[in-house]
């Protein structure tokens, strides 16, 4: 039953075309182990070349080492090639340790896929993960893009075949097929927001709606479909708003931008900022940009990533601030008394 459902998910989102190399990210937990076993069952009918990948972030001590050994043993049992590595993750400036670990993990998976010639990377995110992400972003005040949650397929390479399957269904499959897995003790600690949502909030919501996980995942899918359409609309409109002043970088034509509905205007500001080198804009920064557009004909606004928005009449540009030049002039100091710099 679950195998049929996974095949339907793969077909629905065009995850696999057959004859492809697939790196399977395996943590050793029940989700990734069930994913691995399902892909092994699909290996022959879809002519897949599977490669197991596991990364120990060096954050969980002996438990992390145990998981690495387990994944290596399971890959050998299934006669699958595997890449198991350990990388000591250190927090980056401006990022949480979890965000840094996630970044390192994706870099590792990309590197493995490149080295083995795989066109896809399969992750074990489930319907429950999608529901949890929806609630996390809702609590943070996210818009449509955030509420769309985890994409079933990203950049044509990252695929999530279990995204439509509940964790309850995955556990039932693991029991029925006697699939071994390890348990990450950090998942049962209420130290992180996601864990508190899983352990505390979702059980309360289930009292109001026993199908809450499925309903939240369905809402996320609806937002994702609308997000896809809105993104297409934004790209089409942006082409008519971008201008290139003589000798300058691409910029936005403010009068044309101001003719658009507010929701579309905000999206175009975010899209343009990303295209011109920026990363992301908070709701507060977008609101400040709106004020810049309606204020005096000249002005500027500091943005994230060292960027500045510059308004010059009917033109809005995003430019990166240059770091101050180091002073390399040598100044003589008096042999006696004080000197002011």
Coordinates of C-alpha atoms in Angstrom, one line a residue:
X1 CA 0.0 0.0 0.0
X2 CA 2.7 2.5 1.0
X3 CA 4.9 1.5 -2.0
X4 CA 1.9 2.3 -4.3
X5 CA 1.5 5.7 -2.6
X6 CA 5.1 6.5 -3.0
X7 CA 5.0 5.7 -6.7
X8 CA 2.0 8.0 -7.0
X9 CA 3.9 10.8 -5.3
X10 CA 6.9 10.3 -7.5
X11 CA 4.8 10.4 -10.6
X12 CA 2.6 13.3 -9.5
X13 CA 5.6 15.7 -8.9
X14 CA 7.9 14.2 -11.6
X15 CA 10.5 13.3 -9.1
X16 CA 12.2 10.4 -11.0
X17 CA 12.3 9.7 -14.7
X18 CA 13.9 6.3 -14.5
X19 CA 17.5 5.2 -15.0
X20 CA 18.8 8.0 -12.7
X21 CA 21.4 8.0 -10.0
X22 CA 19.9 8.8 -6.6
X23 CA 21.8 9.8 -3.4
X24 CA 19.6 8.7 -0.5
X25 CA 20.2 10.8 2.6
X26 CA 20.0 8.3 5.5
X27 CA 20.2 9.5 9.1
X28 CA 19.3 6.0 10.5
X29 CA 15.9 7.2 11.8
X30 CA 12.7 5.5 10.9
X31 CA 11.8 8.0 8.1
X32 CA 15.0 7.7 6.2
X33 CA 15.3 3.9 6.7
X34 CA 11.8 3.4 5.3
X35 CA 12.6 5.7 2.4
X36 CA 15.7 3.6 1.7
X37 CA 13.9 0.3 1.7
X38 CA 11.1 1.7 -0.5
X39 CA 13.7 3.0 -3.1
X40 CA 15.4 -0.4 -3.0
X41 CA 12.1 -2.0 -3.9
X42 CA 11.8 0.5 -6.8
X43 CA 15.3 0.2 -7.9
X44 CA 14.7 -2.5 -10.5
X45 CA 11.3 -1.2 -12.0
X46 CA 12.7 2.3 -12.2
X47 CA 16.3 1.3 -13.1
X48 CA 17.7 3.4 -10.2
X49 CA 21.3 3.6 -9.1
X50 CA 21.2 4.2 -5.4
X51 CA 24.0 5.6 -3.2
X52 CA 23.6 6.0 0.6
X53 CA 24.9 9.2 2.2
X54 CA 25.2 9.9 5.9
X55 CA 26.8 12.9 7.7
X56 CA 27.7 12.9 11.4
X57 CA 27.7 16.6 12.4
X58 CA 29.8 15.9 15.5
X59 CA 27.1 17.4 17.7
X60 CA 25.8 14.3 19.4
X61 CA 28.9 12.5 20.6
X62 CA 28.7 8.7 20.9
X63 CA 25.1 8.7 19.7
X64 CA 26.2 10.3 16.4
X65 CA 29.0 7.8 16.0
X66 CA 26.5 5.0 16.7
X67 CA 24.2 6.3 13.9
X68 CA 27.1 6.4 11.5
X69 CA 28.0 2.8 12.2
X70 CA 24.4 1.7 11.9
X71 CA 24.0 3.4 8.4
X72 CA 27.2 1.9 7.2
X73 CA 26.1 -1.6 8.3
X74 CA 22.6 -1.2 6.8
X75 CA 24.1 -0.1 3.4
X76 CA 26.4 -3.1 3.4
X77 CA 23.5 -5.4 4.3
X78 CA 21.5 -4.0 1.3
X79 CA 24.7 -4.2 -0.9
X80 CA 24.6 -0.5 -1.6
X81 CA 27.5 1.9 -1.9
X82 CA 27.7 4.4 0.9
X83 CA 29.5 7.6 1.8
X84 CA 29.7 8.2 5.6
X85 CA 31.5 11.2 6.8
X86 CA 32.0 13.3 10.0
X87 CA 32.3 17.0 9.9
X88 CA 32.7 19.1 13.0
X89 CA 30.0 21.8 12.6
X90 CA 30.7 25.2 14.1
X91 CA 28.2 28.0 14.3
X92 CA 28.5 30.6 11.6
X93 CA 28.0 34.3 12.4
X94 CA 24.4 35.3 12.1
X95 CA 23.1 31.7 12.0
X96 CA 21.9 29.3 14.6
X97 CA 23.8 26.0 15.1
X98 CA 20.9 24.2 13.5
X99 CA 20.9 26.4 10.5
X100 CA 24.7 26.0 10.1
X101 CA 24.3 22.2 10.4
X102 CA 21.6 22.2 7.7
X103 CA 23.8 24.2 5.4
X104 CA 26.7 21.8 5.9
X105 CA 24.5 18.8 5.3
X106 CA 23.2 20.1 2.0
X107 CA 26.7 20.9 0.9
X108 CA 27.8 17.4 1.8
X109 CA 24.9 15.8 -0.2
X110 CA 25.6 18.0 -3.2
X111 CA 29.2 17.0 -3.1
X112 CA 28.4 13.3 -2.9
X113 CA 25.9 13.5 -5.7
X114 CA 28.5 15.3 -7.9
X115 CA 31.1 12.6 -7.1
X116 CA 28.9 9.6 -7.9
X117 CA 27.1 11.2 -10.9
X118 CA 23.7 11.2 -9.3
X119 CA 21.0 13.6 -10.6
X120 CA 18.7 13.4 -7.6
X121 CA 19.0 13.6 -3.8
X122 CA 16.2 11.9 -1.9
X123 CA 15.3 13.1 1.6
X124 CA 12.9 11.5 4.1
X125 CA 10.7 14.4 5.0
X126 CA 7.1 13.3 5.8
X127 CA 3.6 14.8 5.9
X128 CA 4.2 15.4 9.6
X129 CA 7.4 17.4 8.9
X130 CA 5.3 19.5 6.4
X131 CA 2.6 20.1 9.0
X132 CA 5.2 21.1 11.6
X133 CA 6.9 23.5 9.2
X134 CA 3.6 25.1 8.4
X135 CA 3.0 25.8 12.1
X136 CA 6.5 27.1 12.7
X137 CA 6.2 29.6 9.8
X138 CA 2.6 30.5 10.9
X139 CA 3.9 31.4 14.4
X140 CA 6.7 33.5 12.8
X141 CA 4.2 35.5 10.7
X142 CA 5.2 34.1 7.3
X143 CA 3.4 34.9 4.1
X144 CA 2.3 32.5 1.4
X145 CA 5.9 31.3 0.6
X146 CA 6.6 30.3 4.2
X147 CA 3.2 28.7 4.7
X148 CA 3.9 26.6 1.5
X149 CA 6.4 24.8 3.7
X150 CA 8.6 22.0 2.4
X151 CA 8.6 21.6 -1.4
X152 CA 8.1 18.0 -2.7
X153 CA 10.8 18.8 -5.2
X154 CA 13.3 21.6 -5.2
X155 CA 15.5 22.9 -8.0
X156 CA 14.7 19.7 -10.0
X157 CA 17.2 17.8 -7.8
X158 CA 16.1 17.5 -4.2
X159 CA 13.1 15.1 -4.0
X160 CA 10.9 14.0 -1.0
X161 CA 9.0 10.9 -1.9
X162 CA 7.5 10.6 1.6
X163 CA 6.0 14.1 1.8
X164 CA 2.5 12.8 1.4
X165 CA 2.9 10.0 4.0
X166 CA 2.2 10.3 7.7
X167 CA 4.7 9.3 10.3
X168 CA 2.1 6.9 11.7
X169 CA 2.0 5.1 8.3
X170 CA 5.8 5.0 8.1
X171 CA 6.0 3.4 11.6
X172 CA 3.4 0.8 10.6
X173 CA 5.4 0.0 7.5
X174 CA 8.6 -0.3 9.5
X175 CA 6.9 -2.8 11.9
X176 CA 5.3 -4.8 9.1
X177 CA 8.6 -5.2 7.2
X178 CA 10.8 -5.5 10.3
X179 CA 13.0 -2.5 9.3
X180 CA 15.6 -1.6 11.9
X181 CA 16.2 2.1 12.8
X182 CA 17.8 4.2 15.5
X183 CA 16.3 6.9 17.7
X184 CA 17.7 10.4 17.9
X185 CA 17.3 11.3 21.6
X186 CA 17.4 15.0 20.8
X187 CA 14.0 14.6 19.0
X188 CA 12.2 14.0 22.3
X189 CA 13.7 17.1 24.0
X190 CA 11.6 20.3 24.2
X191 CA 14.7 22.5 23.5
X192 CA 13.7 23.4 20.0
X193 CA 10.6 24.9 18.6
X194 CA 10.0 22.1 16.1
X195 CA 10.1 19.5 19.0
X196 CA 7.7 21.6 21.1
X197 CA 5.3 21.8 18.2
X198 CA 5.5 18.0 17.7
X199 CA 5.3 17.0 21.3
X200 CA 3.0 19.7 22.8
X201 CA 1.1 21.7 20.2
X202 CA 0.0 19.1 17.7
X203 CA -1.5 16.8 20.3
X204 CA -3.6 19.7 21.6
X205 CA -4.7 20.5 18.0
X206 CA -5.5 16.9 17.4
X207 CA -8.1 17.1 20.1
X208 CA -10.0 19.6 17.9
X209 CA -9.3 17.7 14.7
X210 CA -7.9 14.2 14.7
X211 CA -6.8 14.7 11.1
X212 CA -4.9 17.9 11.9
X213 CA -1.6 16.8 10.3
X214 CA -3.2 15.8 7.1
X215 CA -5.3 19.1 7.0
X216 CA -2.2 21.3 7.7
X217 CA -0.2 19.4 5.0
X218 CA -3.1 20.0 2.6
X219 CA -3.2 23.7 3.4
X220 CA 0.6 23.9 2.7
X221 CA 0.1 22.2 -0.7
X222 CA -2.6 24.7 -1.6
X223 CA -0.3 27.6 -0.6
X224 CA 2.5 26.0 -2.7
X225 CA 0.4 25.8 -5.8
X226 CA -0.6 29.5 -5.4
X227 CA 3.0 30.4 -4.6
X228 CA 4.1 28.8 -7.9
X229 CA 1.5 30.9 -9.9
X230 CA 2.3 34.1 -8.1
X231 CA 6.1 33.6 -8.7
X232 CA 5.4 33.2 -12.4
X233 CA 3.3 36.4 -12.4
X234 CA 6.0 38.3 -10.5
X235 CA 8.7 37.2 -13.0
X236 CA 6.5 38.3 -15.9
X237 CA 5.8 41.7 -14.4
X238 CA 9.4 42.3 -13.2
X239 CA 10.6 42.2 -16.8
X240 CA 8.5 45.4 -17.5
X241 CA 9.7 47.2 -14.4
X242 CA 13.5 46.5 -14.7
X243 CA 15.4 49.3 -16.4
X244 CA 19.1 49.8 -17.1
X245 CA 20.2 53.4 -16.7
X246 CA 23.0 54.4 -19.0
X247 CA 26.2 53.0 -17.6
X248 CA 24.5 51.6 -14.5
X249 CA 23.2 48.3 -13.1
X250 CA 19.7 47.1 -13.5
X251 CA 17.2 49.0 -11.4
X252 CA 13.4 49.4 -10.9
X253 CA 11.2 52.0 -12.5
X254 CA 9.2 53.4 -9.6
X255 CA 6.2 54.8 -11.4
X256 CA 5.5 51.4 -13.1
X257 CA 6.0 49.6 -9.8
X258 CA 3.6 51.9 -8.0
X259 CA 0.8 51.1 -10.4
X260 CA 0.7 47.5 -9.2
X261 CA -1.4 46.1 -6.3
X262 CA 0.4 46.2 -3.0
X263 CA 0.7 42.4 -2.7
X264 CA 2.4 42.1 -6.1
X265 CA 4.6 45.2 -5.4
X266 CA 5.9 43.6 -2.3
X267 CA 6.7 40.4 -4.1
X268 CA 8.5 42.2 -6.9
X269 CA 10.7 44.1 -4.4
X270 CA 11.7 40.8 -2.8
X271 CA 12.3 39.2 -6.2
X272 CA 14.3 42.1 -7.5
X273 CA 16.4 42.2 -4.4
X274 CA 17.3 38.5 -4.8
X275 CA 18.0 38.8 -8.5
X276 CA 20.3 41.8 -8.0
X277 CA 22.4 40.0 -5.4
X278 CA 20.5 40.2 -2.1
X279 CA 19.3 37.2 -0.1
X280 CA 15.9 37.9 1.6
X281 CA 13.9 40.8 3.0
X282 CA 11.9 40.8 6.2
X283 CA 8.3 42.2 6.2
X284 CA 9.6 45.2 8.1
X285 CA 12.3 46.0 5.5
X286 CA 9.7 45.7 2.7
X287 CA 7.4 48.1 4.5
X288 CA 10.4 50.5 4.9
X289 CA 11.0 50.2 1.1
X290 CA 7.4 51.1 0.5
X291 CA 7.9 54.3 2.5
X292 CA 11.1 55.0 0.5
X293 CA 9.1 54.8 -2.7
X294 CA 6.5 57.3 -1.5
X295 CA 8.8 59.7 0.3
X296 CA 11.2 62.3 -1.0
X297 CA 12.6 61.8 -4.5
X298 CA 16.0 61.0 -3.1
X299 CA 16.9 58.7 -0.2
X300 CA 18.4 55.5 0.9
X301 CA 17.7 52.5 3.2
X302 CA 20.0 49.9 4.7
X303 CA 19.1 46.3 3.9
X304 CA 20.3 42.9 4.9
X305 CA 23.6 41.5 3.6
X306 CA 25.4 44.8 3.5
X307 CA 23.0 46.1 0.7
X308 CA 21.5 49.6 0.5
X309 CA 18.4 50.6 -1.5
X310 CA 19.0 53.9 -3.2
X311 CA 16.2 56.1 -4.6
X312 CA 17.1 58.6 -7.3
X313 CA 14.0 60.2 -8.7
X314 CA 12.0 57.5 -10.6
X315 CA 14.7 54.9 -10.2
X316 CA 15.3 52.4 -7.3
X317 CA 18.6 50.5 -7.1
X318 CA 20.0 47.9 -4.8
X319 CA 23.7 48.2 -4.3
X320 CA 26.2 46.6 -2.0
X321 CA 28.0 48.9 0.4
X322 CA 31.7 48.9 0.0
X323 CA 33.8 48.3 3.1
X324 CA 35.7 51.3 4.3
X325 CA 39.2 51.4 2.9
X326 CA 42.1 50.7 5.2
X327 CA 44.3 53.7 5.9
X328 CA 47.8 52.8 4.8
X329 CA 49.3 56.3 5.2
X330 CA 52.1 56.4 7.8
X331 CA 51.9 59.4 10.0
X332 CA 55.0 60.6 11.9
X333 CA 54.6 60.8 15.7
X334 CA 56.3 63.5 17.8
X335 CA 59.1 62.1 20.0
X336 CA 57.6 63.9 23.0
X337 CA 54.2 65.0 24.2
X338 CA 50.8 63.8 22.9
X339 CA 49.5 63.3 19.4
X340 CA 45.8 63.4 18.3
X341 CA 44.7 61.1 15.5

